[in-house]
Coordinates of C-alpha atoms and ligand atoms in Angstrom, one line a residue:
X1 CA 18.5 -18.8 -15.2
X2 CA 16.8 -15.7 -15.9
X3 CA 12.9 -16.1 -17.0
X4 CA 10.8 -12.8 -17.4
X5 CA 8.1 -14.8 -18.7
X6 CA 5.0 -15.5 -16.4
X7 CA 3.6 -19.2 -15.4
X8 CA 0.0 -20.0 -16.4
X9 CA -1.2 -19.3 -13.0
X10 CA 0.1 -16.0 -12.7
X11 CA -1.4 -15.1 -16.3
X12 CA -4.8 -16.3 -15.3
X13 CA -4.7 -14.6 -12.0
X14 CA -3.4 -11.4 -13.6
X15 CA -6.3 -11.8 -16.3
X16 CA -8.6 -12.4 -13.6
X17 CA -7.7 -9.3 -11.9
X18 CA -7.6 -7.2 -14.9
X19 CA -11.3 -8.2 -15.9
X20 CA -12.2 -7.7 -12.5
X21 CA -10.5 -3.8 -12.2
X22 CA -11.9 -2.7 -15.7
X23 CA -15.5 -4.2 -15.2
X24 CA -15.9 -3.5 -11.3
X25 CA -13.7 -1.0 -10.5
X26 CA -12.9 1.3 -13.2
X27 CA -16.8 2.4 -13.5
X28 CA -17.1 3.5 -10.3
X29 CA -13.8 4.9 -9.9
X30 CA -14.6 8.6 -10.2
X31 CA -17.8 8.5 -8.2
X32 CA -16.1 6.8 -5.3
X33 CA -13.0 9.3 -5.5
X34 CA -15.4 12.2 -5.3
X35 CA -17.6 11.0 -2.5
X36 CA -14.6 9.7 -0.5
X37 CA -16.9 6.2 -0.3
X38 CA -15.4 3.1 1.5
X39 CA -15.9 0.2 -1.3
X40 CA -17.1 -2.4 0.7
X41 CA -19.1 -3.9 -1.9
X42 CA -16.1 -4.0 -4.1
X43 CA -14.1 -5.4 -1.3
X44 CA -16.8 -8.3 -0.9
X45 CA -16.4 -9.5 -4.5
X46 CA -12.7 -9.2 -4.4
X47 CA -12.7 -11.6 -1.5
X48 CA -14.9 -13.8 -3.2
X49 CA -12.3 -14.2 -6.3
X50 CA -9.7 -14.5 -3.7
X51 CA -8.1 -11.2 -4.2
X52 CA -7.9 -10.2 -0.9
X53 CA -5.4 -11.8 2.0
X54 CA -3.8 -13.4 -1.0
X55 CA -0.3 -13.8 1.0
X56 CA -2.2 -15.6 3.9
X57 CA -1.6 -19.3 4.0
X58 CA -4.4 -21.7 2.9
X59 CA -4.7 -23.1 6.4
X60 CA -5.7 -19.4 7.6
X61 CA -8.3 -18.7 4.8
X62 CA -6.0 -16.9 2.8
X63 CA -4.8 -17.7 -0.8
X64 CA -1.1 -19.0 0.0
X65 CA 0.2 -17.1 -3.0
X66 CA 3.6 -15.1 -2.9
X67 CA 4.5 -11.5 -3.4
X68 CA 5.1 -12.1 -6.9
X69 CA 1.1 -12.8 -7.3
X70 CA 0.2 -9.8 -5.3
X71 CA 2.1 -7.6 -7.3
X72 CA 0.9 -8.7 -10.4
X73 CA -2.9 -8.5 -9.1
X74 CA -2.2 -4.9 -7.5
X75 CA -1.0 -3.6 -10.9
X76 CA -4.4 -4.5 -12.4
X77 CA -6.3 -3.0 -9.6
X78 CA -4.7 0.1 -9.0
X79 CA -4.7 0.9 -12.8
X80 CA -8.8 0.8 -12.6
X81 CA -8.3 3.1 -9.3
X82 CA -5.5 3.1 -6.6
X83 CA -8.0 4.1 -3.7
X84 CA -10.2 1.1 -4.4
X85 CA -7.1 -1.0 -5.3
X86 CA -4.9 -0.1 -2.2
X87 CA -8.1 -0.9 0.0
X88 CA -8.1 -4.4 -1.4
X89 CA -5.0 -4.9 -0.9
X90 CA -4.4 -3.3 2.6
X91 CA -4.7 -6.3 4.6
X92 CA -1.6 -7.7 3.3
X93 CA 0.2 -4.7 4.9
X94 CA -1.6 -5.2 8.3
X95 CA -1.7 -8.8 8.5
X96 CA 2.3 -9.0 8.0
X97 CA 3.2 -8.6 11.8
X98 CA 1.4 -11.6 12.3
X99 CA 2.7 -13.6 9.4
X100 CA 6.3 -12.7 10.9
X101 CA 5.7 -13.0 14.8
X102 CA 2.2 -14.9 15.3
X103 CA 2.2 -18.0 16.9
X104 CA 0.0 -21.0 15.3
X105 CA -2.5 -20.2 18.0
X106 CA -2.6 -16.6 17.4
X107 CA -3.1 -16.9 13.8
X108 CA -5.9 -19.3 14.4
X109 CA -7.7 -17.1 16.9
X110 CA -7.0 -13.8 14.5
X111 CA -6.3 -14.4 11.4
X112 CA -8.5 -17.2 10.6
X113 CA -11.9 -15.8 11.4
X114 CA -10.8 -12.4 9.8
X115 CA -9.9 -14.0 6.3
X116 CA -13.3 -16.5 6.4
X117 CA -15.0 -13.2 5.2
X118 CA -14.9 -9.6 3.6
X119 CA -13.4 -8.3 6.7
X120 CA -10.1 -5.8 7.1
X121 CA -7.6 -5.3 9.0
X122 CA -5.4 -1.9 9.4
X123 CA -1.7 -1.3 10.5
X124 CA -1.2 1.4 13.4
X125 CA 1.8 2.7 13.7
X126 CA 1.8 6.6 12.6
X127 CA 1.5 9.0 15.5
X128 CA 1.1 12.8 15.2
X129 CA 4.6 13.2 16.4
X130 CA 6.1 10.4 14.9
X131 CA 6.1 9.7 11.6
X132 CA 9.7 8.8 10.0
X133 CA 10.7 8.7 13.3
X134 CA 9.0 5.6 14.8
X135 CA 11.1 5.6 17.5
X136 CA 9.0 8.8 18.9
X137 CA 5.8 6.8 19.4
X138 CA 4.7 8.0 22.6
X139 CA 1.4 5.0 22.7
X140 CA 2.2 2.9 25.6
X141 CA 1.1 -0.5 26.6
X142 CA 1.5 -0.7 30.3
X143 CA 1.8 -4.4 31.9
X144 CA -1.0 -5.0 34.6
X145 CA -0.8 -8.8 35.6
X146 CA -2.3 -10.9 32.8
X147 CA -3.1 -7.8 30.5
X148 CA -1.6 -4.4 28.9
X149 CA -3.2 -0.9 29.3
X150 CA -3.0 0.7 26.2
X151 CA -3.5 4.4 25.5
X152 CA -2.6 6.8 23.1
X153 CA -3.6 8.1 19.2
X154 CA -2.5 6.7 15.9
X155 CA -3.0 8.9 12.7
X156 CA -3.4 8.7 9.1
X157 CA -4.3 5.1 9.6
X158 CA -5.3 3.1 6.0
X159 CA -8.6 1.4 6.8
X160 CA -8.4 2.7 10.3
X161 CA -12.3 3.5 10.6
X162 CA -13.5 0.3 9.0
X163 CA -11.4 -2.4 10.0
X164 CA -12.1 -5.5 12.3
X165 CA -8.7 -5.9 13.4
X166 CA -5.2 -3.8 14.3
X167 CA -1.6 -4.8 14.2
X168 CA -0.8 -2.0 16.8
X169 CA 3.2 -1.1 17.7
X170 CA 3.1 0.8 21.3
X171 CA 5.8 1.3 23.5
X172 CA 6.4 -1.1 26.5
X173 CA 9.4 1.0 27.6
X174 CA 9.5 4.7 26.5
X175 CA 13.1 5.1 27.9
X176 CA 14.2 2.7 25.4
X177 CA 13.1 4.7 22.3
X178 CA 12.8 2.3 19.2
X179 CA 14.0 -0.8 21.2
X180 CA 11.3 -0.1 23.5
X181 CA 8.3 -1.1 21.1
X182 CA 6.0 -4.0 21.2
X183 CA 4.0 -4.9 18.8
X184 CA 0.1 -6.2 19.6
X185 CA -3.1 -7.9 17.7
X186 CA -6.1 -6.1 18.8
X187 CA -9.7 -6.5 17.6
X188 CA -11.3 -3.6 17.1
X189 CA -14.3 -3.8 19.3
X190 CA -12.3 -3.8 22.5
X191 CA -13.6 -1.5 25.1
X192 CA -11.4 1.6 24.8
X193 CA -11.2 1.5 20.9
X194 CA -12.6 4.4 19.1
X195 CA -12.2 5.6 15.8
X196 CA -11.4 9.6 15.2
X197 CA -11.0 12.2 12.3
X198 CA -11.3 10.5 9.0
X199 CA -8.9 12.3 6.8
X200 CA -10.3 14.3 3.8
X201 CA -7.6 13.2 1.5
X202 CA -6.4 14.6 -2.1
X203 CA -6.1 11.1 -3.6
X204 CA -6.6 7.7 -2.6
X205 CA -10.0 9.0 -1.4
X206 CA -11.7 5.6 -1.8
X207 CA -9.7 4.1 0.9
X208 CA -10.9 5.3 4.4
X209 CA -7.8 6.6 6.3
X210 CA -8.6 7.5 9.9
X211 CA -7.1 8.5 13.3
X212 CA -7.6 5.4 16.0
X213 CA -7.7 6.2 19.5
X214 CA -6.9 3.7 22.4
X215 CA -8.0 4.9 25.9
X216 CA -7.1 2.3 28.8
X217 CA -8.0 -0.5 26.2
X218 CA -6.9 -3.8 28.4
X219 CA -5.4 -6.1 25.9
X220 CA -4.8 -10.0 27.3
X221 CA -0.7 -10.6 27.2
X222 CA -1.8 -13.4 24.6
X223 CA -1.7 -10.6 22.0
X224 CA 1.2 -9.5 21.7
X225 CA 3.2 -10.8 19.0
X226 CA 6.6 -11.9 19.7
X227 CA 8.7 -10.8 22.7
X228 CA 8.4 -7.2 24.6
X229 CA 10.9 -4.9 22.5
X230 CA 10.7 -7.0 19.0
X231 CA 8.2 -4.7 17.8
X232 CA 10.5 -2.2 15.5
X233 CA 12.1 -5.3 13.9
X234 CA 8.8 -6.4 13.4
X235 CA 7.7 -3.4 11.7
X236 CA 10.7 -2.7 9.7
X237 CA 10.2 -6.1 8.1
X238 CA 6.9 -5.5 7.9
X239 CA 7.9 -2.6 5.5
X240 CA 10.2 -4.2 3.5
X241 CA 8.4 -7.3 2.4
X242 CA 5.3 -4.8 1.4
X243 CA 7.3 -2.2 -0.3
X244 CA 6.9 -4.4 -3.5
X245 CA 3.0 -4.2 -3.9
X246 CA 3.2 -0.5 -3.3
X247 CA 5.8 -0.2 -6.1
X248 CA 3.5 -2.5 -8.2
X249 CA 0.3 -0.1 -7.4
X250 CA 2.7 2.6 -8.5
X251 CA 3.1 1.1 -11.8
X252 CA -0.3 0.1 -12.2
X253 CA -1.3 4.3 -11.8
X254 CA 1.5 5.2 -14.0
X255 CA 0.4 2.7 -16.9
X256 CA -3.0 3.8 -16.7
X257 CA -1.9 7.4 -17.1
X258 CA 0.0 6.4 -20.3
X259 CA -3.0 4.6 -21.7
X260 CA -4.9 7.5 -21.5
X261 CA -2.3 9.9 -22.8
X262 CA -1.7 7.4 -25.7
X263 CA -5.4 7.7 -26.8
X264 CA -5.9 11.3 -26.5
X265 CA -2.7 11.8 -28.6
X266 CA -4.1 10.3 -31.4
X267 CA -7.7 11.9 -31.0
X268 CA -6.7 15.4 -30.4
X269 CA -6.2 17.5 -33.7
X270 CA -4.0 20.7 -33.4
X271 CA -2.5 22.5 -36.6
X272 CA -4.3 20.0 -38.6
X273 CA -2.8 16.8 -37.2
X274 CA -3.2 14.7 -34.1
X275 CA -0.6 16.0 -31.1
X276 CA 1.0 12.2 -31.2
X277 CA 2.5 13.4 -34.8
X278 CA 4.5 16.1 -32.8
X279 CA 8.0 14.7 -31.6
X280 CA 7.7 16.5 -28.6
X281 CA 4.6 14.5 -27.5
X282 CA 6.1 11.2 -29.1
X283 CA 9.2 11.7 -26.7
X284 CA 7.0 12.4 -23.5
X285 CA 5.2 9.1 -24.2
X286 CA 8.1 7.0 -25.3
X287 CA 9.9 8.5 -22.0
X288 CA 6.5 7.5 -19.8
X289 CA 7.2 3.9 -21.3
X290 CA 10.8 3.9 -20.5
X291 CA 10.2 4.7 -17.2
X292 CA 7.2 2.3 -16.4
X293 CA 9.2 -0.9 -17.8
X294 CA 11.9 -0.1 -15.8
X295 CA 9.9 0.2 -12.8
X296 CA 8.1 -2.9 -13.3
X297 CA 11.2 -4.6 -13.6
X298 CA 12.6 -3.0 -10.3
X299 CA 9.0 -4.0 -8.6
X300 CA 9.3 -7.8 -10.3
X301 CA 13.0 -8.0 -8.7
X302 CA 12.1 -7.0 -5.4
X303 CA 8.9 -9.2 -5.2
X304 CA 10.9 -12.4 -6.2
X305 CA 13.9 -11.9 -3.6
X306 CA 10.9 -11.5 -0.7
X307 CA 9.4 -14.7 -2.1
X308 CA 12.8 -16.5 -2.4
X309 CA 13.3 -15.7 1.4
X310 CA 16.6 -13.6 0.7
X311 CA 17.7 -10.3 2.0
X312 CA 15.4 -7.8 0.2
X313 CA 15.7 -4.6 2.1
X314 CA 17.7 -2.6 -0.7
X315 CA 15.9 -4.2 -3.4
X316 CA 12.2 -3.2 -1.7
X317 CA 13.6 -0.1 -0.8
X318 CA 14.4 1.0 -4.8
X319 CA 11.7 -0.2 -6.1
X320 CA 9.2 1.5 -4.1
X321 CA 11.4 4.6 -4.3
X322 CA 11.8 4.3 -8.2
X323 CA 8.5 3.1 -9.0
X324 CA 6.4 5.9 -7.1
X325 CA 8.9 8.6 -8.2
X326 CA 8.0 7.6 -11.9
X327 CA 4.4 7.0 -10.9
X328 CA 4.6 10.9 -10.0
X329 CA 6.5 11.7 -13.3
X330 CA 4.3 10.2 -15.7
X331 CA 1.2 11.3 -14.1
X332 CA 2.3 15.1 -14.3
X333 CA 3.6 14.4 -18.2
X334 CA 0.1 12.9 -19.0
X335 CA -1.6 15.5 -17.7
X336 CA 0.7 17.8 -20.0
X337 CA -0.4 15.6 -22.8
X338 CA -3.9 16.6 -22.0
X339 CA -3.2 20.3 -22.1
X340 CA -6.2 22.4 -20.3
X341 CA -8.5 19.6 -20.5
X342 CA -6.0 17.5 -18.5
X343 CA -6.2 20.0 -15.5
X344 CA -10.2 19.4 -15.2
X345 CA -11.9 16.9 -13.3
X346 CA -13.9 15.3 -16.5
X347 CA -10.8 13.8 -17.7
X348 CA -9.1 11.2 -15.6
X349 CA -5.6 12.4 -15.3
X350 CA -5.9 14.6 -12.9
X351 CA -7.0 11.8 -10.4
X352 CA -3.6 9.6 -11.1
X353 CA -1.8 12.5 -10.3
X354 CA -3.4 13.1 -6.9
X355 CA -3.3 9.4 -6.4
X356 CA 0.3 8.9 -7.3
X357 CA 1.6 11.2 -4.6
X358 CA 0.9 9.2 -1.9
X359 CA 2.9 6.0 -3.1
X360 CA 5.8 8.6 -2.7
X361 CA 4.8 9.0 1.2
X362 CA 3.8 6.1 2.9
X363 CA 5.5 2.6 3.4
X364 CA 8.4 4.8 4.4
X365 CA 8.9 8.2 2.7
X366 CA 11.2 8.4 -0.4
X367 CA 13.5 10.1 1.6
X368 CA 13.8 7.5 4.1
X369 CA 14.2 4.9 1.3
X370 CA 17.1 6.9 -0.1
X371 CA 18.4 6.6 3.3
X372 CA 17.9 2.9 3.3
X373 CA 19.8 2.5 0.2
X374 CA 22.5 4.7 0.8
X375 CA 23.3 2.9 4.0
X376 CA 23.2 -0.4 2.0
X377 CA 25.7 1.3 -0.3
X378 CA 28.3 2.8 2.0
X379 CA 28.2 -0.3 4.5
Ligands
LIG1 C1 -2.4 8.2 2.3 C2 -1.7 7.6 3.3 C3 -1.8 6.6 4.1 C4 -1.1 6.0 5.4 N1 -1.2 4.9 5.8 C5 -0.6 4.5 7.0 C6 -1.2 3.5 7.9 O1 -2.0 2.7 7.5 N2 -0.5 3.0 8.9 C7 0.5 4.1 9.4 O2 1.1 4.0 10.6 N3 0.7 5.2 9.0 C8 0.1 5.6 7.6 N4 0.4 6.8 6.9 C9 1.3 7.3 7.7 C10 2.8 7.5 7.2 O3 3.4 6.2 7.0 C11 3.6 8.7 7.2 O4 2.8 9.9 6.7 C12 4.9 8.7 6.6 O5 6.0 7.8 7.6 C13 5.6 10.2 7.0 O6 5.7 10.7 8.2 P1 5.1 12.1 8.7 O7 3.9 12.1 7.6 O8 4.8 12.5 9.9 O9 6.0 12.9 7.8 P2 7.6 13.1 8.5 O10 8.3 12.3 9.2 O11 7.4 14.4 9.4 O12 8.4 13.7 7.3 C14 8.5 15.4 6.8 C15 9.4 15.3 5.4 O13 10.4 15.4 6.4 C16 11.3 14.2 5.6 N5 12.2 13.8 6.5 C17 11.9 13.3 7.8 N6 13.2 12.4 8.4 C18 14.0 12.5 7.5 C19 15.4 12.3 7.5 N7 15.9 11.7 8.6 N8 16.0 12.4 6.3 C20 15.4 13.2 5.5 N9 14.2 13.5 5.2 C21 13.7 13.2 6.3 C22 10.0 13.3 5.1 O14 11.0 12.7 4.1 C23 9.1 14.2 4.6 O15 9.6 14.5 3.5 C24 0.1 7.0 6.0 C25 0.0 8.1 5.3 C26 -0.7 8.6 3.9 C27 -0.2 9.7 3.3

């Protein structure tokens, strides 16, 4: 059976997120973007409504919900502001390595206290010399008795400067490359952990994106997630499971851009008529709608597969790649509908375009997504 309609609880959750996004986020989006301000007060409210840590099991203080629900909420939040929306959702990514590999004791020790309040987590993989090629990371975790000594620098880490907990990927054996990577859970108040430069980004400016530095950080062996050398697989599956909500975030931004363009096209008069009466503008609006509807279906398909706990690598890559590509196209076209006014900051569309760009880059660039898709096709 195929069913495209949402259940009553899903509809209610989507409506809750929509109201919250439109009332609490949208009015502040431009200010937080301009000032690159960390949206802590908004995250506190979102936490109070159960919109943070949605996929964490209820026993550990999360929502016990699925990726489908996460996608419904994410689209609403990022339609109001991609930076604030991703700041609210980033724990979903950062806690996935624990969801995949932590023992019940590790979940009790690290995840439960985190979820009890409006606390944040960050996932630390990327390094200055290792982006797409994660096997090239140089952060090391050297075993010393009952501890690991961690040394290295991570870069471009969302929530990096404001998190209470890191899921960290470091090499326990540099010679083994990707197969030498291990995963760890790191409270950010450990001695030797520090935050470096906060990046001045072109878009998604409300989420803190920072460098994180580890200098002789002593971490108990109990903080390792899974076995030594399992980190690469934990990381790949972490990305695969989280791509659907990045796709949903892209759909949210694209939807907001279309809504703004639709309104403007009916108000703006040139040659004695609204520009919406010109077929060139109508076709642009129609193409935007076609792309958004298609991207949402691919997003929901990928989310559904994640929730069914069946193989989702291929569909997650397609959903993330397509939705982020169309978010870029749709936001560029929305700006074109606004003409010269789209190019100035008084109107919201230039922000949508800046925000959309990041989705093509993180959670694996879209070139890497195409590698994953092609590998599956040629298998
Ligand atoms: C806003 C933002 C937030 C981020 N948040 C996080 C975070 O929270 N945690 C984290 O760990 N990282 C984070 N990142 C980092 C992100 O994951 C990396 O930027 C991304 O993986 C790409 O790595 P890179 O920037 O080093 O680019 P590179 O890997 O150097 O790639 C440069 C270009 O080459 C292309 N390329 C590379 N290899 C290939 C190949 N084999 N075939 C074809 N093309 C290729 C890429 O697609 C890209 O176009 C974030 C990045 C941004 C921009």
